[in-house]
Every structure is written in structure tokens, then in C-alpha cells.
Amino acid sequence: MQPVIFHRWRHAFKLDPDKELSDDALEAICMSGTDAVIVGGSSGITYDNTVDLLSRIRRYEVPCALEVSSEDAAVPGFDHYFIPLVLNTRSAEWMAGRQIQALRKFGSFIPWEDTSAEGYLILNPESEAARVTDARTQHDAESIAAHVFMADRLMRLPVVYLEYSGTFGDMGLVKRARSLLTGARLFYGGGIDSAEKAREAAGAADTVIVGNAVYDCLEAALLTVQAVQAVQLN
Ligand code: 1GP
């Protein structure tokens, strides 16, 4: 049976353990009415900074998930764990390499019922995630559809994540990708720094994820919560 914790999430903030966030800012994020906080990042993630951020978030009731991109940061105590598989990497390491290595070590301790794979498609060539994973970022609609078929229908992954980290993506492509899904939930993240962009993304994706704006323009980031939650998705 698929875990259900994220099936109703419309909005989530993604917090990077490697970036500084004041207590006041964290309180505003956790009390904002967002559906969840996801802890994750592309570099500089350690056990210590992940534990530290988790314990600070735990002062609040908001559900908190960890996106495990490094086995060093496999910290117990989160409500849910996401394991990214990068569908458009040029390196097998990011598809079934690091994951296998981590499973050799932690396989028997993993809370499987609270763990889900995410099929990532990284689409901003300038992003740290694209650089780190050596992703092939140029895709037309057919190519994106093929990746969606692979993730949703062949691999039956519970999440397809269209990752434009750092830039606002093509909402037409996001909508089309979502329309092809049969079981997975469509996560969208990238460049949301205003209520208007949040609304647009909310009309295209099941779950809208806001990252950098938390650090660059907190007030605008907070406005994305209601903006997303006000949009009804067909
Ligand atoms: C990053 O998808 C998230 O993994 C959010 O992207 O940081 O551009 O908001 P931004």
C-alpha cells in the first residue's frame, strides 16, 4: 500500500540544512499553514546540520519530511522520507548507485511504510542539482512525456518531481506532465517567489514546493501558502 501522508499536500516549503535561518523566520514558515516542510538540499548536508534543523522544526506541529540525498544525512525521526532517483542523470550513480550503497548500510532500519521514491526530472541547466547530478536538462514535451511514462507507468513511482530549482518553469509542460499521470503525484519546484507564480504553479501541479524564496524574500514566500491553497485543481 502507498503511504498517504503527502497525498493531500498542496504546498510545501523546502528548507536547506546548510543555510542559515533565524528562529523567527523558522517560526513564520512552520506556522504559515503550509502542508509540510521538506528538509533537503544539493550540497553541504551533514548529519549534524540535519538533526539540528529537525529539532528546531519539531517545536511546531507541521509535518516534516527528509529528502535523503546523502547517506550521511540519514537522520531518524522524520514523518516521511523521500529518496530521489534522478531520471535524467547521465550517471547511474544518481539513479541506482548511491541509493544501493545506502541500502546496503541501512536497508534493515528503513521505515519502509514512511519512505517513498521520487522520480526527479531536473530541468534548469544552471541549477546546483543539475550540475551535481550531471543531468541532461534539454527536453521537449515528448521527452518529458517519456520520462513521465517511465516513472509513473513502468516504475510506478509515487512521485514525479519536475525540478526547475532556481528558475520558474514552463507551466504548460508541467500541466501536460500531470495530465499523463495515472498513479503518481506531480511535485513542482522552482523559482516561486510571489503569490502570482505560486497560483500559476498550483494550477499545474499537485504539490508546489517553495525553496530559495524562504531565504531571499521571506514575506513573499509566506504569501505563496494561501495563494496555492486557494487554487482548486481539476
Ligand atoms: C528545490 O524544488 C525546490 O529543490 C524549490 O526550488 O529553490 O527555486 O524555490 P526553488
XYZ file of N, CA and C and ligand atoms in Angstrom:
712
model
N 0.832 -1.206 0.000
C 0.000 0.000 0.000
C 0.869 1.260 0.000
N 0.474 2.274 -0.760
C 1.272 3.507 -0.806
C 1.059 4.313 0.474
N 2.103 4.946 0.944
C 1.920 5.850 2.078
C 1.057 7.022 1.657
N 0.367 7.615 2.600
C -0.592 8.648 2.209
C -0.260 10.030 2.741
N 0.766 10.152 3.535
C 0.999 11.431 4.205
C 1.056 12.601 3.226
N 1.627 12.423 2.050
C 1.797 13.566 1.143
C 0.712 13.659 0.077
N -0.259 12.765 0.148
C -1.266 12.751 -0.915
C -2.163 13.975 -0.934
N -2.216 14.692 0.162
C -3.043 15.903 0.202
C -2.213 17.170 0.265
N -0.920 17.036 0.222
C -0.095 18.242 0.290
C -0.251 19.052 -0.983
N -0.638 20.310 -0.821
C -0.711 21.232 -1.966
C 0.503 22.143 -1.967
N 0.977 22.463 -0.776
C 2.100 23.402 -0.649
C 3.108 22.848 0.346
N 4.372 22.987 0.013
C 5.413 22.632 0.987
C 6.574 23.610 0.851
N 7.218 23.877 1.971
C 8.469 24.633 1.943
C 9.614 23.638 1.985
N 10.678 23.932 1.217
C 11.867 23.091 1.305
C 12.974 23.884 1.993
N 13.450 23.351 3.107
C 14.485 24.035 3.881
C 15.813 23.298 3.751
N 16.861 24.088 3.588
C 18.202 23.554 3.347
C 18.997 23.613 4.650
N 19.420 22.453 5.177
C 20.142 22.451 6.461
C 21.450 23.221 6.387
N 21.952 23.435 5.178
C 23.233 24.131 5.010
C 23.065 25.655 4.974
N 21.813 26.134 5.043
C 21.602 27.587 5.006
C 21.091 28.081 6.349
N 21.459 29.299 6.674
C 21.026 29.851 7.964
C 19.601 30.362 7.909
N 18.876 30.109 8.978
C 17.506 30.609 9.072
C 17.266 30.995 10.530
N 16.835 32.231 10.755
C 16.642 32.668 12.151
C 15.454 31.936 12.775
N 15.386 31.959 14.085
C 14.257 31.324 14.779
C 12.937 31.967 14.375
N 12.948 33.290 14.224
C 11.710 33.979 13.837
C 11.255 33.552 12.443
N 12.212 33.456 11.529
C 11.857 33.044 10.160
C 11.329 31.609 10.173
N 11.978 30.749 10.949
C 11.538 29.357 11.001
C 10.129 29.263 11.591
N 9.873 30.053 12.610
C 8.540 30.050 13.212
C 7.493 30.486 12.181
N 7.824 31.538 11.430
C 6.874 32.024 10.419
C 6.587 30.948 9.373
N 7.621 30.222 8.979
C 7.461 29.148 7.993
C 6.579 28.023 8.557
N 6.930 27.588 9.760
C 6.234 26.425 10.334
C 4.793 26.741 10.726
N 4.508 28.013 11.023
C 3.156 28.403 11.423
C 2.369 29.004 10.250
N 2.897 28.889 9.058
C 2.318 29.598 7.911
C 1.043 28.950 7.383
N 0.792 27.703 7.807
C -0.339 26.983 7.237
C 0.077 26.088 6.081
N 1.375 26.050 5.791
C 1.855 25.131 4.753
C 1.516 23.700 5.160
N 1.441 22.824 4.157
C 1.086 21.437 4.461
C 2.266 20.645 5.017
N 3.480 21.080 4.683
C 4.648 20.320 5.143
C 5.922 21.112 4.961
N 6.922 20.697 5.704
C 8.276 21.194 5.484
C 9.115 19.999 5.036
N 9.825 20.188 3.932
C 10.733 19.141 3.443
C 12.148 19.638 3.693
N 12.958 18.808 4.307
C 14.354 19.165 4.540
C 15.195 18.514 3.449
N 15.972 19.326 2.750
C 16.798 18.755 1.682
C 17.610 19.831 1.005
N 18.595 19.398 0.247
C 19.449 20.349 -0.457
C 20.437 19.585 -1.311
N 21.177 20.319 -2.130
C 22.064 19.644 -3.086
C 23.497 19.497 -2.589
N 23.890 20.299 -1.612
C 25.272 20.170 -1.133
C 25.378 20.662 0.312
N 26.425 20.239 0.960
C 26.696 20.693 2.334
C 25.770 20.110 3.375
N 25.108 19.001 3.047
C 24.171 18.397 4.007
C 24.939 17.397 4.873
N 24.843 17.580 6.190
C 25.526 16.650 7.093
C 24.525 16.111 8.113
N 24.965 15.086 8.843
C 24.104 14.537 9.898
C 23.788 15.640 10.912
N 24.818 16.361 11.297
C 24.646 17.371 12.351
C 23.715 18.505 11.945
N 23.914 19.053 10.731
C 23.029 20.180 10.386
C 21.587 19.712 10.114
N 21.446 18.431 9.725
C 20.087 17.897 9.505
C 19.382 17.660 10.841
N 20.082 17.062 11.806
C 19.499 16.850 13.147
C 19.122 18.191 13.768
N 20.002 19.151 13.589
C 19.776 20.461 14.195
C 18.493 21.092 13.632
N 18.372 21.054 12.312
C 17.168 21.657 11.698
C 15.916 20.884 12.101
N 15.997 19.543 12.108
C 14.828 18.745 12.508
C 14.389 19.119 13.924
N 15.335 19.235 14.832
C 14.932 19.507 16.220
C 14.308 20.894 16.341
N 14.738 21.831 15.514
C 14.128 23.167 15.560
C 12.712 23.128 14.969
N 12.537 22.354 13.897
C 11.205 22.276 13.265
C 10.221 21.548 14.196
N 10.747 20.612 14.987
C 9.897 19.811 15.869
C 9.234 20.618 16.992
N 9.598 21.887 17.114
C 8.866 22.705 18.099
C 7.457 22.992 17.601
N 7.220 22.696 16.336
C 5.926 23.028 15.711
C 5.254 21.732 15.265
N 3.977 21.866 14.911
C 3.233 20.648 14.576
C 3.303 20.271 13.108
N 3.875 21.132 12.289
C 3.861 20.895 10.847
C 4.571 19.573 10.513
N 3.977 18.764 9.605
C 4.651 17.524 9.193
C 6.003 17.842 8.558
N 6.949 16.958 8.789
C 8.315 17.244 8.344
C 8.922 16.004 7.679
N 9.338 16.173 6.441
C 9.909 15.048 5.679
C 11.361 15.341 5.352
N 12.119 14.274 5.167
C 13.525 14.424 4.767
C 13.697 13.873 3.360
N 14.322 14.682 2.531
C 14.686 14.193 1.201
C 16.135 13.735 1.338
N 16.343 12.452 1.236
C 17.659 11.900 1.557
C 18.535 11.895 0.310
N 19.441 12.884 0.234
C 20.294 12.909 -0.958
C 21.723 12.501 -0.616
N 21.976 12.271 0.655
C 23.305 11.817 1.052
C 23.139 10.865 2.226
N 23.837 9.722 2.170
C 23.644 8.747 3.259
C 24.149 9.286 4.595
N 25.011 10.293 4.554
C 25.498 10.890 5.803
C 24.358 11.555 6.564
N 23.330 11.972 5.826
C 22.253 12.731 6.453
C 21.005 11.875 6.694
N 21.184 10.562 6.807
C 20.040 9.688 7.080
C 19.707 9.770 8.567
N 18.894 10.732 8.902
C 18.581 11.039 10.303
C 17.217 10.450 10.666
N 17.107 9.685 11.771
C 15.799 9.171 12.167
C 14.914 10.283 12.746
N 13.596 10.025 12.789
C 12.702 10.951 13.480
C 11.854 11.831 12.581
N 12.021 11.721 11.263
C 11.156 12.496 10.371
C 9.829 11.760 10.179
N 8.803 12.486 9.750
C 7.497 11.870 9.493
C 7.508 11.060 8.207
N 8.367 11.464 7.271
C 8.419 10.761 5.992
C 9.798 10.934 5.378
N 10.160 9.966 4.539
C 11.463 10.034 3.845
C 11.229 9.928 2.342
N 11.863 10.829 1.601
C 11.825 10.754 0.144
C 13.216 10.368 -0.355
N 13.243 9.424 -1.281
C 14.510 9.007 -1.875
C 14.480 9.413 -3.349
N 15.259 10.421 -3.730
C 15.234 10.873 -5.119
C 15.975 9.912 -6.061
N 15.347 9.623 -7.189
C 16.016 8.910 -8.293
C 16.027 9.911 -9.443
N 17.197 10.275 -9.934
C 17.261 11.306 -10.966
C 17.126 10.649 -12.336
N 15.952 10.826 -12.933
C 15.635 10.099 -14.175
C 16.483 10.577 -15.341
N 16.898 11.854 -15.309
C 17.632 12.376 -16.471
C 19.110 12.636 -16.171
N 19.663 11.858 -15.246
C 21.102 11.981 -14.994
C 21.882 11.212 -16.073
N 23.108 11.655 -16.320
C 23.977 10.893 -17.222
C 24.753 9.843 -16.429
N 24.597 9.873 -15.115
C 25.407 8.994 -14.291
C 24.530 8.044 -13.475
N 24.779 6.744 -13.632
C 23.964 5.736 -12.932
C 24.026 5.937 -11.416
N 25.081 6.599 -10.975
C 25.256 6.857 -9.548
C 24.027 7.497 -8.916
N 23.338 8.376 -9.702
C 22.211 9.137 -9.153
C 20.861 8.473 -9.397
N 20.909 7.338 -10.097
C 19.653 6.622 -10.381
C 19.546 5.405 -9.451
N 20.579 4.590 -9.450
C 20.558 3.409 -8.583
C 21.977 3.082 -8.146
N 22.714 4.074 -7.724
C 24.093 3.890 -7.288
C 24.214 4.221 -5.819
N 24.080 5.506 -5.530
C 24.151 5.945 -4.133
C 23.037 5.323 -3.309
N 21.888 5.154 -3.960
C 20.746 4.592 -3.242
C 21.058 3.161 -2.791
N 21.667 2.382 -3.720
C 22.000 0.985 -3.395
C 23.047 0.955 -2.273
N 24.020 1.843 -2.409
C 25.062 1.919 -1.383
C 24.452 2.193 -0.003
N 23.488 3.138 0.036
C 22.840 3.470 1.307
C 22.004 2.294 1.809
N 21.357 1.593 0.886
C 20.508 0.468 1.288
C 21.341 -0.689 1.858
N 22.544 -0.861 1.327
C 23.431 -1.902 1.871
C 23.673 -1.635 3.347
N 23.787 -0.365 3.662
C 24.123 0.023 5.031
C 22.890 0.067 5.944
N 21.813 0.689 5.403
C 20.664 0.998 6.278
C 19.397 0.200 5.955
N 19.491 -0.662 4.922
C 18.286 -1.352 4.421
C 17.364 -1.888 5.501
N 17.946 -2.541 6.514
C 17.067 -3.177 7.507
C 16.501 -2.188 8.520
N 17.010 -0.958 8.531
C 16.498 0.004 9.524
C 15.503 0.996 8.921
N 15.308 0.900 7.613
C 14.475 1.921 6.963
C 12.994 1.710 7.289
N 12.292 2.777 7.713
C 10.840 2.650 7.954
C 10.120 2.659 6.601
N 10.004 1.494 5.986
C 9.539 1.420 4.595
C 8.171 2.040 4.385
N 7.299 1.870 5.391
C 5.926 2.410 5.211
C 5.920 3.938 5.177
N 7.003 4.556 5.639
C 7.102 6.023 5.616
C 8.167 6.496 4.628
N 8.447 5.691 3.638
C 9.521 6.030 2.695
C 9.004 5.909 1.266
N 9.289 6.916 0.450
C 8.827 6.901 -0.942
C 9.938 7.357 -1.876
N 9.979 6.734 -3.048
C 10.915 7.197 -4.076
C 10.278 8.358 -4.837
N 11.128 9.265 -5.280
C 10.664 10.368 -6.136
C 11.405 10.244 -7.473
N 10.677 10.268 -8.565
C 11.320 10.300 -9.882
C 11.574 11.757 -10.247
N 12.838 12.165 -10.182
C 13.201 13.566 -10.433
C 13.511 13.787 -11.892
N 13.048 14.907 -12.398
C 13.447 15.359 -13.720
C 13.968 16.777 -13.510
N 15.271 16.949 -13.656
C 15.907 18.241 -13.352
C 15.993 19.051 -14.643
N 15.369 20.226 -14.655
C 15.163 20.921 -15.936
C 15.845 22.286 -16.038
N 16.477 22.748 -14.975
C 17.223 24.013 -15.066
C 18.721 23.704 -15.162
N 19.323 23.929 -16.340
C 20.734 23.574 -16.516
C 21.665 24.337 -15.585
N 21.196 25.516 -15.109
C 22.060 26.346 -14.248
C 22.005 25.927 -12.780
N 21.135 24.976 -12.447
C 20.947 24.691 -11.018
C 22.080 23.822 -10.476
N 22.253 23.960 -9.180
C 23.252 23.143 -8.473
C 22.894 21.652 -8.628
N 21.608 21.356 -8.566
C 21.176 19.952 -8.681
C 21.562 19.377 -10.042
N 21.415 20.179 -11.106
C 21.769 19.702 -12.453
C 23.269 19.475 -12.548
N 24.014 20.386 -11.948
C 25.479 20.276 -12.006
C 25.939 19.036 -11.223
N 25.443 18.908 -10.007
C 25.889 17.802 -9.156
C 25.545 16.445 -9.777
N 24.382 16.336 -10.379
C 23.929 15.021 -10.875
C 24.212 14.833 -12.365
N 24.847 15.815 -12.993
C 25.156 15.753 -14.420
C 23.883 15.404 -15.219
N 22.877 16.236 -15.019
C 21.570 15.957 -15.639
C 21.516 16.477 -17.080
N 20.819 15.735 -17.918
C 20.514 16.191 -19.276
C 19.257 17.033 -19.184
N 19.395 18.342 -19.295
C 18.265 19.213 -18.944
C 17.425 19.679 -20.138
N 17.882 19.400 -21.361
C 17.121 19.865 -22.531
C 16.072 18.826 -22.928
N 14.800 19.185 -22.765
C 13.747 18.227 -23.107
C 12.587 18.928 -23.769
N 12.052 18.325 -24.830
C 10.809 18.838 -25.386
C 9.652 18.080 -24.718
N 8.444 18.424 -25.135
C 7.263 17.843 -24.477
C 7.259 16.312 -24.589
N 7.694 15.792 -25.736
C 7.675 14.328 -25.932
C 8.669 13.638 -25.000
N 9.793 14.288 -24.846
C 10.826 13.695 -23.998
C 10.379 13.718 -22.528
N 9.741 14.800 -22.143
C 9.224 14.845 -20.762
C 8.146 13.783 -20.577
N 7.296 13.646 -21.585
C 6.242 12.623 -21.501
C 6.865 11.240 -21.346
N 7.945 10.982 -22.081
C 8.586 9.664 -21.996
C 9.120 9.424 -20.574
N 9.701 10.456 -19.974
C 10.198 10.306 -18.599
C 9.039 10.073 -17.625
N 7.933 10.744 -17.879
C 6.763 10.567 -17.012
C 6.225 9.134 -17.145
N 6.159 8.641 -18.368
C 5.702 7.247 -18.563
C 6.621 6.279 -17.820
N 7.899 6.543 -17.938
C 8.877 5.673 -17.278
C 8.643 5.664 -15.762
N 8.510 6.870 -15.181
C 8.384 6.970 -13.718
C 7.037 6.448 -13.233
N 5.973 6.896 -13.902
C 4.617 6.626 -13.412
C 4.133 5.232 -13.809
N 4.378 4.861 -15.047
C 3.774 3.606 -15.513
C 4.716 2.421 -15.425
N 5.989 2.607 -15.847
C 6.901 1.457 -15.763
C 7.367 1.227 -14.331
N 7.841 2.307 -13.703
C 8.423 2.135 -12.365
C 7.391 2.292 -11.260
N 6.222 2.814 -11.606
C 5.139 3.043 -10.623
C 5.622 3.803 -9.386
N 6.394 4.843 -9.623
C 6.864 5.668 -8.507
C 5.703 6.516 -7.990
N 5.658 6.783 -6.693
C 4.532 7.559 -6.147
C 4.633 9.060 -6.411
N 5.840 9.530 -6.777
C 6.031 10.965 -7.005
C 6.857 11.183 -8.271
N 6.379 12.096 -9.134
C 7.217 12.616 -10.211
C 7.489 14.075 -9.856
N 8.781 14.445 -9.805
C 9.172 15.777 -9.337
C 9.789 16.549 -10.499
N 9.097 17.551 -10.995
C 9.669 18.415 -12.017
C 10.423 19.534 -11.310
N 11.726 19.483 -11.443
C 12.617 20.341 -10.636
C 13.260 21.415 -11.516
N 12.788 22.643 -11.331
C 13.375 23.775 -12.049
C 14.200 24.633 -11.090
N 14.544 24.108 -9.960
C 15.242 24.845 -8.900
C 15.983 26.090 -9.376
N 15.583 27.246 -8.854
C 16.268 28.500 -9.185
C 15.629 29.290 -10.312
N 14.734 28.665 -11.059
C 14.076 29.411 -12.141
C 12.629 28.929 -12.275
N 11.752 29.828 -12.724
C 10.342 29.432 -12.851
C 10.160 28.661 -14.171
N 9.545 27.513 -14.093
C 9.483 26.611 -15.243
C 8.341 26.899 -16.198
N 8.215 25.994 -17.156
C 7.191 26.093 -18.185
C 5.930 25.376 -17.663
N 4.925 26.186 -17.261
C 3.739 25.597 -16.625
C 2.919 24.774 -17.621
N 3.069 25.068 -18.894
C 2.401 24.246 -19.912
C 2.932 22.817 -19.874
N 4.243 22.705 -19.778
C 4.866 21.370 -19.705
C 4.474 20.656 -18.404
N 4.412 21.431 -17.343
C 4.071 20.825 -16.042
C 2.634 20.273 -16.091
N 1.736 21.085 -16.653
C 0.327 20.657 -16.767
C 0.221 19.385 -17.597
N 0.942 19.393 -18.733
C 0.869 18.238 -19.627
C 1.408 17.001 -18.906
N 2.516 17.182 -18.203
C 3.099 16.040 -17.481
C 2.079 15.484 -16.489
N 1.421 16.370 -15.780
C 0.459 15.908 -14.772
C -0.707 15.157 -15.413
N -1.108 15.636 -16.592
C -2.260 15.004 -17.252
C -1.949 13.570 -17.683
N -0.677 13.203 -17.725
C -0.298 11.852 -18.155
C -0.193 10.861 -17.002
N -0.258 11.377 -15.788
C -0.038 10.505 -14.630
C -1.242 9.615 -14.348
N -0.950 8.396 -13.920
C -2.047 7.504 -13.543
C -2.032 7.188 -12.043
N -0.850 7.246 -11.434
C -0.784 6.923 -10.004
C 0.062 7.899 -9.222
N 1.051 8.465 -9.876
C 2.000 9.330 -9.156
C 1.393 10.691 -8.889
N 1.991 11.382 -7.933
C 1.638 12.773 -7.659
C 2.709 13.643 -8.273
N 2.285 14.772 -8.843
C 3.235 15.660 -9.519
C 3.701 16.743 -8.553
N 4.987 16.715 -8.212
C 5.598 17.765 -7.405
C 6.259 18.744 -8.372
N 6.056 20.033 -8.121
C 6.754 21.056 -8.904
C 7.553 21.932 -7.953
N 8.792 22.234 -8.321
C 9.577 23.203 -7.554
C 10.445 24.012 -8.491
N 10.586 25.301 -8.177
C 11.493 26.139 -8.963
C 11.010 27.556 -9.123
N 11.781 28.500 -8.566
C 11.597 29.917 -8.863
C 10.306 30.550 -8.374
N 9.642 29.945 -7.416
C 8.401 30.571 -6.933
C 8.755 31.600 -5.855
N 8.571 32.876 -6.224
C 8.924 33.946 -5.296
C 7.820 34.999 -5.226
N 6.605 34.609 -5.603
C 5.478 35.539 -5.487
C 4.185 34.724 -5.458
N 3.132 35.387 -4.962
C 1.827 34.725 -4.914
C 1.356 34.392 -6.333
N 1.686 35.264 -7.273
C 1.220 35.034 -8.645
C 1.822 33.762 -9.252
N 3.136 33.605 -9.097
C 3.772 32.387 -9.622
C 3.258 31.157 -8.875
N 3.030 31.331 -7.576
C 2.531 30.206 -6.786
C 1.164 29.749 -7.300
N 0.310 30.734 -7.642
C -1.028 30.412 -8.152
C -0.927 29.665 -9.471
N -0.023 30.152 -10.319
C 0.152 29.515 -11.624
C 0.607 28.066 -11.464
N 1.587 27.874 -10.600
C 2.101 26.517 -10.377
C 1.029 25.630 -9.757
N 0.200 26.238 -8.893
C -0.848 25.460 -8.229
C -1.910 24.985 -9.219
N -2.019 25.676 -10.337
C -2.963 25.246 -11.365
C -2.393 24.165 -12.271
N -1.106 23.860 -12.066
C -0.456 22.877 -12.943
C -0.001 21.620 -12.201
N 0.389 21.767 -10.943
C 0.991 20.642 -10.209
C 0.155 20.269 -8.994
N 0.303 19.022 -8.542
C -0.411 18.603 -7.329
C 0.178 19.262 -6.088
N 1.503 19.282 -6.035
C 2.184 19.841 -4.870
C 3.211 20.869 -5.334
N 3.149 22.050 -4.739
C 4.024 23.158 -5.126
C 5.053 23.357 -4.012
N 6.328 23.359 -4.394
C 7.384 23.430 -3.386
C 8.181 24.727 -3.532
N 8.311 25.422 -2.422
C 8.983 26.724 -2.410
C 10.259 26.609 -1.581
N 11.378 26.925 -2.206
C 12.667 26.767 -1.536
C 13.389 28.077 -1.324
N 14.130 28.519 -2.336
C 15.011 29.691 -2.200
C 14.326 30.932 -1.661
N 13.069 31.133 -2.010
C 12.380 32.360 -1.609
C 12.367 32.520 -0.086
N 12.396 31.395 0.634
C 12.423 31.454 2.099
C 13.634 32.260 2.567
N 14.739 32.083 1.855
C 15.994 32.734 2.251
C 16.157 34.107 1.599
N 15.529 34.270 0.414
C 15.754 35.516 -0.344
C 14.675 36.569 -0.093
N 13.436 36.127 0.117
C 12.337 37.091 0.311
C 11.231 36.404 1.108
N 11.456 36.331 2.412
C 10.571 35.564 3.293
C 9.106 36.006 3.206
N 8.888 37.324 3.168
C 7.496 37.805 3.165
C 6.752 37.271 1.937
N 7.407 37.346 0.794
C 6.788 36.844 -0.439
C 6.608 35.335 -0.362
N 7.587 34.648 0.224
C 7.484 33.186 0.348
C 6.242 32.812 1.159
N 5.995 33.568 2.233
C 4.850 33.248 3.098
C 3.523 33.435 2.353
N 3.510 34.394 1.423
C 2.269 34.646 0.673
C 1.920 33.502 -0.279
N 2.917 32.657 -0.587
C 2.641 31.568 -1.539
C 1.722 30.500 -0.944
N 1.689 30.426 0.391
C 0.912 29.352 1.024
C -0.572 29.478 0.672
N -1.125 30.643 1.003
C -2.560 30.845 0.726
C -2.843 30.864 -0.761
N -1.883 31.429 -1.518
C -2.071 31.510 -2.967
C -2.262 30.110 -3.547
N -1.439 29.168 -3.091
C -1.547 27.786 -3.601
C -2.829 27.143 -3.088
N -3.084 27.317 -1.798
C -4.216 26.595 -1.218
C -5.562 27.091 -1.739
N -5.576 28.294 -2.301
C -6.842 28.826 -2.838
C -7.176 28.254 -4.227
N -6.203 27.630 -4.850
C -6.450 27.138 -6.218
C -6.975 25.692 -6.158
N -8.111 25.480 -6.807
C -8.676 24.128 -6.905
C -8.104 23.477 -8.154
N -7.601 22.283 -7.999
C -7.011 21.600 -9.150
C -8.024 20.587 -9.687
N -8.176 20.566 -11.003
C -9.145 19.589 -11.570
C -8.536 18.200 -11.670
C 14.276 22.987 -4.826
O 12.264 22.493 -5.998
C 12.794 23.190 -4.921
O 14.574 21.621 -4.714
C 12.381 24.624 -4.899
O 13.024 25.388 -5.880
O 14.513 26.847 -4.536
O 13.795 27.556 -6.829
O 12.163 27.533 -4.937
P 13.389 26.930 -5.524
